[in-house]
mmCIF file of C-alpha atoms in Angstrom:
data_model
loop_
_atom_site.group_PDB
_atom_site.id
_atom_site.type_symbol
_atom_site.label_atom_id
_atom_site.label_comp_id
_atom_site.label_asym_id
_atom_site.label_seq_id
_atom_site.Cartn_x
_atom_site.Cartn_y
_atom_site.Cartn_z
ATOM 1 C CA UNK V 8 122.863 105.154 98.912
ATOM 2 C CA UNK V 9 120.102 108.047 98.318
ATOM 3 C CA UNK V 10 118.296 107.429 95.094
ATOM 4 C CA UNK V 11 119.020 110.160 92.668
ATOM 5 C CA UNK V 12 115.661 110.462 91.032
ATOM 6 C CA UNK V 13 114.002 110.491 94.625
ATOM 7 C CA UNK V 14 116.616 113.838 95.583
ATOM 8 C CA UNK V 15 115.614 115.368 91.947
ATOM 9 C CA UNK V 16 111.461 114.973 92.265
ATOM 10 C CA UNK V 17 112.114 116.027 95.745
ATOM 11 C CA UNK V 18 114.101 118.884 94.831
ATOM 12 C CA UNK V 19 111.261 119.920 91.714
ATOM 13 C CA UNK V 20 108.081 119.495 94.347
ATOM 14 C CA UNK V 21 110.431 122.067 97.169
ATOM 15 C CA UNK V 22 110.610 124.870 94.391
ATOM 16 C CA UNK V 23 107.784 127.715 93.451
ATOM 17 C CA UNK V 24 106.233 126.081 90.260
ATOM 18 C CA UNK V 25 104.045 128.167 87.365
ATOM 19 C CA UNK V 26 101.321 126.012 86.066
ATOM 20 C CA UNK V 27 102.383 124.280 82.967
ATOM 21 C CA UNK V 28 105.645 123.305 85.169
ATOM 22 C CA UNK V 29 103.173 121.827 87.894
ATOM 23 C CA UNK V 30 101.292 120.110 85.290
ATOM 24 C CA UNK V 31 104.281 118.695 83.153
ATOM 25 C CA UNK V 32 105.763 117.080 86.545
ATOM 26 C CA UNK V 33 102.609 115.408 87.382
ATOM 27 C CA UNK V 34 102.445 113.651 84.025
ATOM 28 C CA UNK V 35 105.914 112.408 84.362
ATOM 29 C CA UNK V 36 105.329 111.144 87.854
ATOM 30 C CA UNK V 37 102.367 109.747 86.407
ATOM 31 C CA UNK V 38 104.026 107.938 83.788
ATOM 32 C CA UNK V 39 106.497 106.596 86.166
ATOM 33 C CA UNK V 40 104.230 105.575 88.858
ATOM 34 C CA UNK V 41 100.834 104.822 86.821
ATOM 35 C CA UNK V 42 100.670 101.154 87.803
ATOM 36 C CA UNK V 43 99.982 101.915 91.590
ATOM 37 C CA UNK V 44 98.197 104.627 90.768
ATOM 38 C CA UNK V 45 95.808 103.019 88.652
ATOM 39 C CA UNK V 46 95.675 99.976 90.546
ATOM 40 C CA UNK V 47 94.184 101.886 93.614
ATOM 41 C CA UNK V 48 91.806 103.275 91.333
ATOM 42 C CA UNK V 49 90.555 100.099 90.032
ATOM 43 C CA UNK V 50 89.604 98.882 93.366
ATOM 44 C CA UNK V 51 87.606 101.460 94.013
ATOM 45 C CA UNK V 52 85.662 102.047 90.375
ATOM 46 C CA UNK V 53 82.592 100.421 91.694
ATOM 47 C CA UNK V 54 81.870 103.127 94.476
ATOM 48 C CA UNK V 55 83.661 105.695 92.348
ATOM 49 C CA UNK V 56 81.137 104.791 89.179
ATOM 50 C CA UNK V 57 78.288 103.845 91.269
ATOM 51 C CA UNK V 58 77.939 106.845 94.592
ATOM 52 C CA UNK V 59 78.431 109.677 92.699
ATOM 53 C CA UNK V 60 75.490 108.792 90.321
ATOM 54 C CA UNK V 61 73.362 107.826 92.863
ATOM 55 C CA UNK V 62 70.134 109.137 93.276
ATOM 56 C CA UNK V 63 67.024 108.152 95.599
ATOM 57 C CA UNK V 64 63.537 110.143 93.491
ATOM 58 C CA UNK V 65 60.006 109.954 94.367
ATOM 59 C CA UNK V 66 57.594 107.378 93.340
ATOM 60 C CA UNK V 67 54.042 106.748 92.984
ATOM 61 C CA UNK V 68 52.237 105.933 96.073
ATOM 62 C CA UNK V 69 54.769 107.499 98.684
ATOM 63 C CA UNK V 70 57.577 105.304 97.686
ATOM 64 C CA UNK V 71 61.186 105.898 96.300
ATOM 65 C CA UNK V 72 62.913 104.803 93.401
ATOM 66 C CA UNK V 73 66.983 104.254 93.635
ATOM 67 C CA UNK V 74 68.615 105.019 90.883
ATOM 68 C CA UNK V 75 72.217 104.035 89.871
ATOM 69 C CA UNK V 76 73.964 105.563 86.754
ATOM 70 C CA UNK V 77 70.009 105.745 85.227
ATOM 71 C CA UNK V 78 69.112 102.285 86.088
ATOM 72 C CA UNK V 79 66.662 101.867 88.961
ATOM 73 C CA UNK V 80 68.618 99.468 91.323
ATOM 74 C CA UNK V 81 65.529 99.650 93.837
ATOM 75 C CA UNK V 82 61.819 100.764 95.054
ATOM 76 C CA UNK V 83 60.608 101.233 98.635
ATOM 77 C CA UNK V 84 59.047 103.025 100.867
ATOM 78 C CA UNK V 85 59.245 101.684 104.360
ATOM 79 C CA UNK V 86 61.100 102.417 107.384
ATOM 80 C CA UNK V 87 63.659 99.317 106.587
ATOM 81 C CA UNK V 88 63.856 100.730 103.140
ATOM 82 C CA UNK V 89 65.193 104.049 103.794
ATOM 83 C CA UNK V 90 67.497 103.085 106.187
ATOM 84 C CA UNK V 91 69.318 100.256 103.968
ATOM 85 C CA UNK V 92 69.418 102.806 101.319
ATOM 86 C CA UNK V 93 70.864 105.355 103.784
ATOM 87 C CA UNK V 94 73.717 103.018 105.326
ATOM 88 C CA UNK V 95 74.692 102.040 101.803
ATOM 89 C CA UNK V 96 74.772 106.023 100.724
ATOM 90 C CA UNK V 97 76.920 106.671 104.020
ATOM 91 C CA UNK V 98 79.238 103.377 103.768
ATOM 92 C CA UNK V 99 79.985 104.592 100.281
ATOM 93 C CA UNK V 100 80.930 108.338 101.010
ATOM 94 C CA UNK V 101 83.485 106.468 103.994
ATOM 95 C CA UNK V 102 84.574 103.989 101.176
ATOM 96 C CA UNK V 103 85.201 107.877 98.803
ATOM 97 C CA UNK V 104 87.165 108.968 101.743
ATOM 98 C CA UNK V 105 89.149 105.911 102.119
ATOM 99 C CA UNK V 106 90.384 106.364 98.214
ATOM 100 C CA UNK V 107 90.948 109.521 98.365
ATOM 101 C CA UNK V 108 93.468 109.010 101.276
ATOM 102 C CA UNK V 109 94.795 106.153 99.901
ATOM 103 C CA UNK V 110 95.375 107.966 96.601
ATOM 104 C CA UNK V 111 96.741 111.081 97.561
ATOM 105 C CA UNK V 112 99.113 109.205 100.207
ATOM 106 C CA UNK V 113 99.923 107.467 96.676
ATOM 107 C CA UNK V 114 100.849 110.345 95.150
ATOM 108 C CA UNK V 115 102.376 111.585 97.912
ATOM 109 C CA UNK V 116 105.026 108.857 97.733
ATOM 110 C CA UNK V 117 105.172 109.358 94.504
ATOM 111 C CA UNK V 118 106.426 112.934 94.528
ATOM 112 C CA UNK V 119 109.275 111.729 97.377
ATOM 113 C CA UNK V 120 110.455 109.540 94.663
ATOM 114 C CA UNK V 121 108.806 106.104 96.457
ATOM 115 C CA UNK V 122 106.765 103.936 95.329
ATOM 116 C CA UNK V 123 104.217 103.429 98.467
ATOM 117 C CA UNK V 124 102.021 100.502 96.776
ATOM 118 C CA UNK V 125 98.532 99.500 97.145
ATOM 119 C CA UNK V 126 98.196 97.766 100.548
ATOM 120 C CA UNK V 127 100.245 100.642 102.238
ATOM 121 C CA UNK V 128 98.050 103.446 100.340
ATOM 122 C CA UNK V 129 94.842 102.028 101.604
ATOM 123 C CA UNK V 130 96.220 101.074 104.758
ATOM 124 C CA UNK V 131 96.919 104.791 105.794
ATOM 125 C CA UNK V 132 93.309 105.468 103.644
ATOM 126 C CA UNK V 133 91.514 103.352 105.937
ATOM 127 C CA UNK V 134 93.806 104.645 109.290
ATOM 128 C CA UNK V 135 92.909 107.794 108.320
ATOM 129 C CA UNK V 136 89.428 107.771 107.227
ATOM 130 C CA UNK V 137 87.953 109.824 109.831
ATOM 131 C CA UNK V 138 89.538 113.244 109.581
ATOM 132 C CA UNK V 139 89.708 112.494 105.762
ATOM 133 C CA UNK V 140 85.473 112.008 105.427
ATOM 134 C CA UNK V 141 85.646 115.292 107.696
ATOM 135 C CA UNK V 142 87.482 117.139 105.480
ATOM 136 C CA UNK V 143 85.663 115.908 102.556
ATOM 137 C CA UNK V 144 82.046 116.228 103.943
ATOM 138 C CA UNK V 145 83.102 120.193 105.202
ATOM 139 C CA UNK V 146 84.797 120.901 101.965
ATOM 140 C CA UNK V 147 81.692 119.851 99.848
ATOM 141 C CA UNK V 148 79.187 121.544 102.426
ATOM 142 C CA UNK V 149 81.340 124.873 102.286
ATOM 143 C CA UNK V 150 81.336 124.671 98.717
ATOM 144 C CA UNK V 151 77.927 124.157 98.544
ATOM 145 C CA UNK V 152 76.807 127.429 101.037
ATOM 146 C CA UNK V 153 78.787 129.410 98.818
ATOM 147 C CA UNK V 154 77.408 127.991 95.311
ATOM 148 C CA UNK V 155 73.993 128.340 96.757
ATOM 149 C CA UNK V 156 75.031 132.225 97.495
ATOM 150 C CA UNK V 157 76.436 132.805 94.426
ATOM 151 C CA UNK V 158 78.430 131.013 91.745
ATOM 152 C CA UNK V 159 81.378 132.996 92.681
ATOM 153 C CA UNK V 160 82.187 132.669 96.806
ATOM 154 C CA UNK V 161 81.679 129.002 95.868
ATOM 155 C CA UNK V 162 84.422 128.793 93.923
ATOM 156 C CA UNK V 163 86.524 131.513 95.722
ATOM 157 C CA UNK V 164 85.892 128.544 99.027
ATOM 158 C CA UNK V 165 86.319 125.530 96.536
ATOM 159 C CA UNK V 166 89.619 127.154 95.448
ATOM 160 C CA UNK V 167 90.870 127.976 99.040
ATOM 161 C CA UNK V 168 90.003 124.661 100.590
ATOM 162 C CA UNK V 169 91.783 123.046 97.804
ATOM 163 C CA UNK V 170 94.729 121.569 99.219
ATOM 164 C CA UNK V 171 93.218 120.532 102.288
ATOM 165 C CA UNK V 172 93.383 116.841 101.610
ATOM 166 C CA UNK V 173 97.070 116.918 100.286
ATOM 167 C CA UNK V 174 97.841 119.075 104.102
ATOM 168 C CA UNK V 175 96.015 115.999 106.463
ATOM 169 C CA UNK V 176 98.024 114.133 104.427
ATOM 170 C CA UNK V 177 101.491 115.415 104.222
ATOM 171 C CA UNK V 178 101.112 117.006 107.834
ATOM 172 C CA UNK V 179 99.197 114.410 109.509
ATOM 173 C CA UNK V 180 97.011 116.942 111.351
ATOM 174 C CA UNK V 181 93.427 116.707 112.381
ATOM 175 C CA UNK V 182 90.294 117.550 109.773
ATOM 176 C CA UNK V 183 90.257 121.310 110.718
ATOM 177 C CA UNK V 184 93.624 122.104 110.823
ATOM 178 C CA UNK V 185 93.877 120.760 107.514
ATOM 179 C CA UNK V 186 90.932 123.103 106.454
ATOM 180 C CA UNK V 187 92.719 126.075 108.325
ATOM 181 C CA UNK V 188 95.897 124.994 106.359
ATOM 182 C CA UNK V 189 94.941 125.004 103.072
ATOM 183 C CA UNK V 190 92.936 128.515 103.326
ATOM 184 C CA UNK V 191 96.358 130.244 104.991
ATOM 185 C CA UNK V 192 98.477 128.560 101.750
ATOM 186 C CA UNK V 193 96.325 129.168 99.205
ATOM 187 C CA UNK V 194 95.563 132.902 100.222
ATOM 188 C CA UNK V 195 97.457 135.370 99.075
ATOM 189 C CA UNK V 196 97.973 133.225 95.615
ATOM 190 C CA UNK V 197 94.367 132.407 95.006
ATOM 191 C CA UNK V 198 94.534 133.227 91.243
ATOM 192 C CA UNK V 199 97.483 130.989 90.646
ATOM 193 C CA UNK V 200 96.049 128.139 92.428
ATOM 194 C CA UNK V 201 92.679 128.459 90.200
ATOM 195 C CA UNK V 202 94.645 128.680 87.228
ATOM 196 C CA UNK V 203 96.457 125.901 87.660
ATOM 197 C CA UNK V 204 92.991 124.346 89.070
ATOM 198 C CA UNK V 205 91.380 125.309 86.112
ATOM 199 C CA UNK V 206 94.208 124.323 83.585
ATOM 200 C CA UNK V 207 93.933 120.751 85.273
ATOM 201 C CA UNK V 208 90.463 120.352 84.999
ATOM 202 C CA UNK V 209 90.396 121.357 81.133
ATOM 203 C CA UNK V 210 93.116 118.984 80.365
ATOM 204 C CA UNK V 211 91.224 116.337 81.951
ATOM 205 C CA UNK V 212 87.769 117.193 80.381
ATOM 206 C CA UNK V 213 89.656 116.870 77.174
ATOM 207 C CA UNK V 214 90.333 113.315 78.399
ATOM 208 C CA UNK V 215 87.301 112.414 79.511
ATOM 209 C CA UNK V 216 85.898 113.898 75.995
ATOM 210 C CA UNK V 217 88.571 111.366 73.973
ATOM 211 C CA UNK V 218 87.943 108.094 76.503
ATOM 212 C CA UNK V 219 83.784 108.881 76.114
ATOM 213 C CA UNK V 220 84.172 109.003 72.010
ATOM 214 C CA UNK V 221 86.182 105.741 72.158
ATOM 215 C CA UNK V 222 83.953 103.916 74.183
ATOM 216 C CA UNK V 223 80.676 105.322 72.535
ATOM 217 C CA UNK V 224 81.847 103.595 69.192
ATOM 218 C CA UNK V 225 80.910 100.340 70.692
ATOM 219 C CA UNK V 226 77.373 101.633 71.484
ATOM 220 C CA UNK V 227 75.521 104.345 73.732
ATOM 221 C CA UNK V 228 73.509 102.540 76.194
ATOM 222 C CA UNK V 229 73.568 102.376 79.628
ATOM 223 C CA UNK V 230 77.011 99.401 79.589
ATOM 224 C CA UNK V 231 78.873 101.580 77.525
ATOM 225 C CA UNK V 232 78.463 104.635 79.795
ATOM 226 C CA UNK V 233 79.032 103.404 83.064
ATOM 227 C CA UNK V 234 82.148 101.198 81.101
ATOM 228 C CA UNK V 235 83.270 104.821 79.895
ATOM 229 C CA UNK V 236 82.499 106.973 83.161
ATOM 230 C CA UNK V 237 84.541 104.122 84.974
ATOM 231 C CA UNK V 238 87.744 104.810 83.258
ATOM 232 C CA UNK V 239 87.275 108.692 83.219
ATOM 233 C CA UNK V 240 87.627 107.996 86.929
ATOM 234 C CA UNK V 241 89.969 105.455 87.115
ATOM 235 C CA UNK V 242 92.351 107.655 84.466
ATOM 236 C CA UNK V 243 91.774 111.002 85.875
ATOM 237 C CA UNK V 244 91.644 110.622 89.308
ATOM 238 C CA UNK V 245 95.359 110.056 90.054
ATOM 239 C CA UNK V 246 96.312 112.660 87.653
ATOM 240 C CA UNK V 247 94.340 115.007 89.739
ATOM 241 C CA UNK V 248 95.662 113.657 93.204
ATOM 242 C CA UNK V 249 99.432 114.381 92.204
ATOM 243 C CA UNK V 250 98.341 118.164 90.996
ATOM 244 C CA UNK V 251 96.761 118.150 94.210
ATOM 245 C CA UNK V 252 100.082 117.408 95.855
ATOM 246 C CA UNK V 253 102.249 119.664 93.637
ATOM 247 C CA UNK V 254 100.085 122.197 94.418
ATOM 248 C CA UNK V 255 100.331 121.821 97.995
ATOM 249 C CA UNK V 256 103.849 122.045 97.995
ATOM 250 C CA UNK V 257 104.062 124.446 95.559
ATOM 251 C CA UNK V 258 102.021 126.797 97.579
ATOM 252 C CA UNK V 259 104.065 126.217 100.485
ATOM 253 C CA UNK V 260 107.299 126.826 99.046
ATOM 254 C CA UNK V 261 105.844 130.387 97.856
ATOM 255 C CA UNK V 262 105.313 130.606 101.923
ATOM 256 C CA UNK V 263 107.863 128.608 103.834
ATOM 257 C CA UNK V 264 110.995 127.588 102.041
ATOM 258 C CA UNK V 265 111.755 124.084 103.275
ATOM 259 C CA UNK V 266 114.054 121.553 101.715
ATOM 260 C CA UNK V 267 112.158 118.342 103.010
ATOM 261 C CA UNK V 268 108.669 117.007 102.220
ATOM 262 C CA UNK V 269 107.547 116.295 106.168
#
C-alpha cells in the first residue's frame, strides 16, 4: 500500500517552490528525519571539524608547522614530513566527499518520503566517491578562478554549479555531466536560486550565532570552539543538504515537469 506521506513530500518536491516554501519543507523533513540525518553527521565531525581548519604555515629553519583548529598538531620539514601531511590532507577531502554523498543521498530519501539510514547513505557515499570528490574539487576550483577575478563571477559560478551534487546524485551521472546539469537548471533562474541560497545561509548563520553563544558560556578556549564549530556542522549541514535537494528539484520542475523523483 503506497505510503501517503511519501506521495505528499513527493508531490511538494515535483512542484515550482518560492523560497520560504523551499525552506519551510526542508525544516519539516528535517524534523521528521533528523535522527539519520544527524547521525551521518556525527560520524563524520572529526574530518568535518578538523580539514576545513587545517592549515600547514612556515616555520623557522625551513620547516612547517600543522595547524588544526589553532593548535599546532605537528612540525617538519622533511621529505617524509610533507608527504604524511599531504596523504592525510587528501584522505580527508575523499573522506568530505564521502559525507557529502552520503548526506545528500540522505536527504534525498528523505524528500521521497524514505528513510535511507546510515549504512545505506554511506554505502552509496563511498560507491560514489569518485565523481562526487570531482565535482567537489571542480566546483571549489571554479569558484575560486572566479573569486580571484572578481567577487562577483565567483558567486555568479558558485550559484550556477549549485545543484551539481544533488544532480550526480538524483541522476546518477558522471562528475561533468553533473556540472553541465546544474549550470543548464539553474540558468535562466539564477536570482531565485541565490535568493533562496542566500536566505539559507542567513538562517543558518543565525544558528551558528545561537549554538556559538551557548557553548561560549562554558568558556572560550580552544575545547569550547572546536566543541561549538562541531555542532554548527553537525546541525547545519543536513539542513543545507535537503535545500540542496529541494532546490534541485525545484529548479527542474520550473524546466521539465515530471511527476517522479528518478
Amino acid at each position: 500500500m503506497p505510503d501517503p506521506q511519501r506521495q505528499q513530500t513527493a508531490t511538494v518536491a515535483m512542484r515550482p517552490l518560492r523560497p520560504g516554501e523551499l525552506l519551510g519543507t526542508a525544516f519539516g523533513l528535517y524534523r521528521r528525519y533528523w535522527r539519520t540525518l544527524l547521525a551521518i553527521m556525527a560520524i563524520a565531525v572529526p574530518v568535518a571539524v578538523s580539514w576545513p581548519s587545517t592549515r600547514a604555515l612556515p616555520a623557522a629553519g625551513g620547516e612547517y608547522r600543522v595547524v588544526v583548529h589553532h593548535r599546532v598538531v605537528a612540525t617538519g620539514g622533511s621529505w617524509v614530513d610533507t608527504a604524511i601531511v599531504t596523504l592525510a590532507m587528501l584522505a580527508g577531502v575523499v573522506a568530505f566527499a564521502v559525507v557529502a554523498g552520503a548526506v545528500t543521498r540522505a536527504a534525498v530519501a528523505a524528500v521521497a518520503g524514505e528513510d535511507l539510514g546510515v549504512r545505506r547513505s554511506y554505502g552509496f557515499g563511498v560507491g560514489r566517491v569518485r565523481p562526487l570528490l570531482l565535482v567537489l574539487v571542480a566546483t571549489w576550483l571554479l569558484t575560486m578562478l572566479g573569486a580571484v577575478l572578481l567577487v562577483v563571477p565567483g558567486v555568479i559560478v558558485g550559484v550556477l554549479l549549485a545543484v551539481s551534487i544533488p544532480a550526480l546524485v538524483i541522476e546518477g551521472m558522471p562528475a561533468r555531466e553533473a556540472l553541465s546539469r546544474s549550470w543548464d537548471l539553474v540558468r535562466g533562474q539564477w536570482w531565485h536560486a541565490f535568493g533562496t541560497i542566500l536566505l539559507t545561509w542567513l538562517l543558518l548563520g543565525l544558528a551558528v550565532s545561537l549554538v556559538t553563544s551557548a557553548v561560549g558560556g562554558f568558556g572560550h578556549g580552544w575545547l569550547t570552539q572546536t566543541v561549538a564549530q562541531a555542532l554548527s556542522i553537525m546541525l547545519a549541514t543536513p539542513f543545507a543538504a535537503l535545500v540542496g535537494v529541494l532546490l534541485y528539484l525545484d529548479l527542474r520542475a520550473r524546466k521539465e515537469p515530471t511527476d517522479t523523483l528518478a
